[in-house]
Amino acid sequence: MLWNDDLAGRAFVPEPFGDVTDNLLLELDEHEQETGRMVGVELAILEFDRWDDLPKLDLLWQLPGQEPLPLDELLKREQRRLRQEAERAASLA
Amino acid sequence: MGPEPGEAREETPRERIQRLVAGGQMPRAAVEQAERLWQERLRHGITLPNGEQVWITLDDLYQVIVDSRIWRQPERIERAIAHVFEIRRSHSGRRQAFSRWTEGTKALLASIILEPGNRLWSLHLIDAKRMRRYTRRGGEIIRRQSERS
């Protein structure tokens, strides 16, 4: 999950873009109408490979202590990191 | 093993909720209510209408309650699982379940993703439009409950 902390705790609805596990999370107002803002992105990151399905957004995303990046670059970098972590954990098991 | 120096470490769902509560973005009372519900009713599993158990860890709970429509009414987690009417095959051994129930005059729909072993991966309240978008993706239906059952 990748969250937009400015909108943390708000209501949202998933908008699927890849497999059923891959969703943009779109903010809802108190009348459950979409506001056009994005609460987060949910995807099965270790196995995700449908990069062409990822919507192109005008927003940059930033993890704490890191530089802002387009969503696909940030997710690819996180995927590499998490896969390396998983490999390390598997090699120690 | 922890992260290397300078390497990012993923925040756990519990840490995120604690941070949001500390920052005033989620009410502590709502989180405590959800934790009580988990202790009393969710941690031993919730039964699907077909008799299978869905397992929910405390971290799964913290992941699900970030939607205000759920942290305001965490009992919706149990209702959603208990009212599943269709289960579809997804990728990597996961399954997607759809659920429908009413609260007073309000009809609710939910999409639930289950990991292999029936651990809860996600639970989202959805609308009919989203349900159509999911079902168009064509996962094989492996269980459907009739409207009258």
XYZ file of C-alpha atoms in Angstrom:
242
model
C 0.000 0.000 0.000
C 1.131 3.503 -0.764
C -0.827 6.139 1.142
C -1.358 9.840 0.655
C -1.084 10.844 4.304
C -2.709 14.223 3.672
C -5.966 12.289 3.184
C -5.437 9.654 5.864
C -8.554 8.427 7.596
C -10.930 9.560 4.807
C -13.469 7.368 3.052
C -12.360 5.900 -0.270
C -13.401 3.541 -3.010
C -11.062 1.271 -5.014
C -10.692 1.851 -8.757
C -9.188 -1.295 -10.289
C -6.505 -0.861 -12.941
C -4.737 -4.215 -13.247
C -5.606 -7.426 -11.503
C -8.286 -7.244 -8.827
C -5.590 -6.610 -6.221
C -4.393 -3.470 -8.017
C -6.399 -0.359 -7.222
C -6.208 3.377 -7.019
C -7.992 4.402 -3.825
C -10.182 7.425 -4.576
C -11.412 9.756 -1.882
C -15.144 10.048 -1.164
C -16.804 13.013 0.518
C -19.436 12.765 3.257
C -22.095 12.085 0.593
C -19.956 9.257 -0.817
C -19.241 11.237 -3.980
C -15.761 11.077 -5.478
C -13.703 14.205 -4.860
C -11.113 13.552 -7.576
C -8.331 13.143 -5.016
C -6.354 9.965 -4.450
C -6.002 8.444 -0.985
C -3.522 5.793 -2.028
C -2.466 2.967 -4.295
C -2.905 -0.695 -3.466
C -1.184 -3.475 -5.346
C 0.483 -6.839 -4.817
C 3.875 -5.237 -5.289
C 6.140 -8.295 -5.152
C 4.453 -9.892 -8.145
C 3.109 -6.826 -9.973
C 4.333 -6.658 -13.578
C 1.509 -4.916 -15.463
C 3.282 -1.570 -15.574
C 1.461 -0.514 -18.738
C -1.836 -0.726 -16.819
C -0.686 1.678 -14.126
C -2.499 4.980 -14.737
C -0.307 7.902 -15.706
C -0.752 10.540 -13.029
C 0.432 14.126 -12.866
C 1.325 13.685 -9.206
C 4.731 12.924 -7.773
C 4.893 10.520 -4.835
C 7.396 10.636 -2.013
C 8.367 8.211 0.705
C 9.730 9.651 3.962
C 13.365 10.672 3.522
C 13.346 10.082 -0.236
C 12.982 12.287 -3.279
C 9.614 12.751 -5.053
C 9.152 10.416 -8.020
C 6.511 9.532 -10.582
C 4.379 6.680 -9.276
C 5.778 4.009 -11.597
C 9.398 4.867 -10.749
C 8.700 4.870 -7.043
C 6.848 1.550 -7.188
C 9.567 -0.088 -9.322
C 12.208 1.019 -6.850
C 10.169 -0.283 -3.910
C 9.538 -3.527 -5.758
C 13.289 -4.036 -6.265
C 13.935 -3.319 -2.598
C 11.186 -5.622 -1.354
C 12.203 -8.438 -3.704
C 15.805 -8.158 -2.455
C 14.525 -8.262 1.120
C 12.425 -11.318 0.338
C 15.422 -13.039 -1.282
C 17.596 -12.243 1.732
C 14.952 -13.585 4.104
C 14.569 -16.737 2.006
C 18.321 -17.335 1.952
C 18.462 -17.087 5.750
C 15.513 -19.423 6.288
C 17.168 -8.804 9.652
C 16.513 -5.071 9.851
C 17.166 -2.576 7.080
C 20.703 -1.600 6.101
C 21.829 1.882 7.141
C 20.233 4.428 4.809
C 17.755 1.875 3.532
C 14.020 2.513 3.806
C 12.024 0.390 6.197
C 8.415 -0.323 5.518
C 6.046 1.046 8.127
C 3.818 -1.654 9.573
C 0.036 -1.139 9.557
C 0.141 -0.836 13.354
C 2.841 1.841 13.216
C 0.890 3.781 10.629
C -2.314 3.713 12.681
C -0.376 4.798 15.779
C 1.114 7.674 13.791
C -2.292 8.740 12.445
C -3.821 8.650 15.922
C -0.909 10.672 17.327
C -1.357 13.187 14.496
C -5.108 13.507 15.088
C -6.044 12.008 11.706
C -7.894 9.080 13.262
C -9.701 9.089 16.597
C -8.049 6.932 19.258
C -11.501 5.821 20.463
C -12.328 4.443 17.005
C -9.110 2.438 16.873
C -9.707 1.106 20.390
C -13.252 0.132 19.455
C -11.947 -1.778 16.437
C -9.282 -3.474 18.585
C -11.967 -4.543 21.095
C -14.077 -5.941 18.271
C -11.062 -7.878 17.002
C -10.346 -9.289 20.486
C -13.944 -10.307 21.046
C -15.159 -11.433 17.626
C -12.636 -11.331 14.779
C -9.410 -12.900 15.983
C -10.764 -16.441 15.957
C -11.940 -16.076 12.373
C -15.219 -15.172 10.688
C -17.271 -17.787 8.888
C -18.177 -17.326 5.236
C -21.664 -18.477 4.194
C -20.065 -21.598 2.651
C -18.620 -22.585 6.040
C -14.993 -21.574 5.393
C -13.194 -19.464 7.975
C -11.551 -16.135 7.113
C -8.568 -15.292 9.320
C -7.854 -11.711 10.357
C -4.677 -10.695 12.156
C -4.439 -7.479 14.109
C -2.278 -6.015 11.311
C -5.002 -6.978 8.805
C -7.463 -5.063 10.971
C -5.224 -1.982 10.992
C -4.999 -2.203 7.205
C -8.780 -2.409 6.755
C -9.910 0.294 9.180
C -8.176 3.150 7.337
C -11.423 3.820 5.422
C -13.561 6.098 7.621
C -16.653 4.109 6.643
C -15.025 1.152 8.381
C -13.302 2.806 11.344
C -16.605 4.479 12.187
C -18.346 1.076 12.004
C -15.777 -1.719 12.342
C -18.560 -4.278 12.732
C -18.908 -3.926 8.948
C -15.864 -6.197 8.622
C -17.788 -9.072 10.145
C -20.973 -8.240 8.227
C -19.127 -8.087 4.918
C -17.550 -11.508 5.407
C -20.766 -13.077 6.677
C -22.739 -11.837 3.638
C -20.478 -13.003 0.819
C -22.586 -14.096 -2.151
C -19.959 -14.740 -4.827
C -16.348 -15.903 -4.847
C -14.074 -15.664 -7.877
C -10.655 -17.086 -8.587
C -7.904 -14.475 -8.795
C -4.161 -14.658 -9.429
C -1.453 -16.125 -7.168
C -3.963 -18.356 -5.412
C -5.975 -15.425 -4.140
C -9.745 -15.219 -4.355
C -12.057 -12.233 -4.630
C -15.360 -12.332 -2.792
C -18.305 -9.979 -3.203
C -20.641 -9.244 -0.363
C -24.002 -7.509 -0.057
C -26.022 -6.559 3.001
C -28.335 -3.826 4.236
C -28.153 -1.430 7.162
C -31.586 0.102 7.649
C -32.540 1.320 4.184
C -28.942 1.438 2.949
C -27.599 -1.357 0.743
C -23.866 -1.987 0.975
C -21.467 -3.869 -1.279
C -17.942 -4.981 -0.479
C -15.031 -6.525 -2.332
C -12.886 -8.846 -0.249
C -9.565 -10.343 -1.318
C -8.533 -13.546 0.421
C -5.004 -14.909 0.422
C -4.395 -18.634 -0.030
C -5.200 -20.034 3.420
C -8.070 -17.522 3.717
C -6.154 -14.724 5.377
C -7.805 -11.366 4.728
C -5.751 -9.341 2.212
C -8.165 -6.443 1.726
C -11.761 -5.444 2.317
C -13.235 -2.425 0.561
C -16.710 -0.985 0.439
C -17.588 -0.535 -3.235
C -20.494 0.566 -5.405
C -22.322 -1.272 -8.174
C -20.165 0.443 -10.809
C -16.952 -0.907 -9.228
C -18.448 -4.336 -8.887
C -19.146 -4.384 -12.633
C -15.565 -3.282 -13.313
C -14.215 -6.103 -11.186
C -16.468 -8.752 -12.666
C -15.578 -7.641 -16.207
C -12.037 -8.728 -15.383
C -13.483 -12.179 -15.637
C -12.147 -14.189 -12.714
C -13.726 -17.648 -12.791
C -16.710 -17.885 -10.460
C -16.085 -20.650 -7.955
C -19.105 -20.059 -5.767
C -22.283 -18.083 -6.184
C -25.127 -18.006 -3.721
C -28.581 -17.650 -5.207
C -30.561 -14.500 -4.383
C -33.066 -16.526 -2.369
C -30.653 -18.610 -0.286
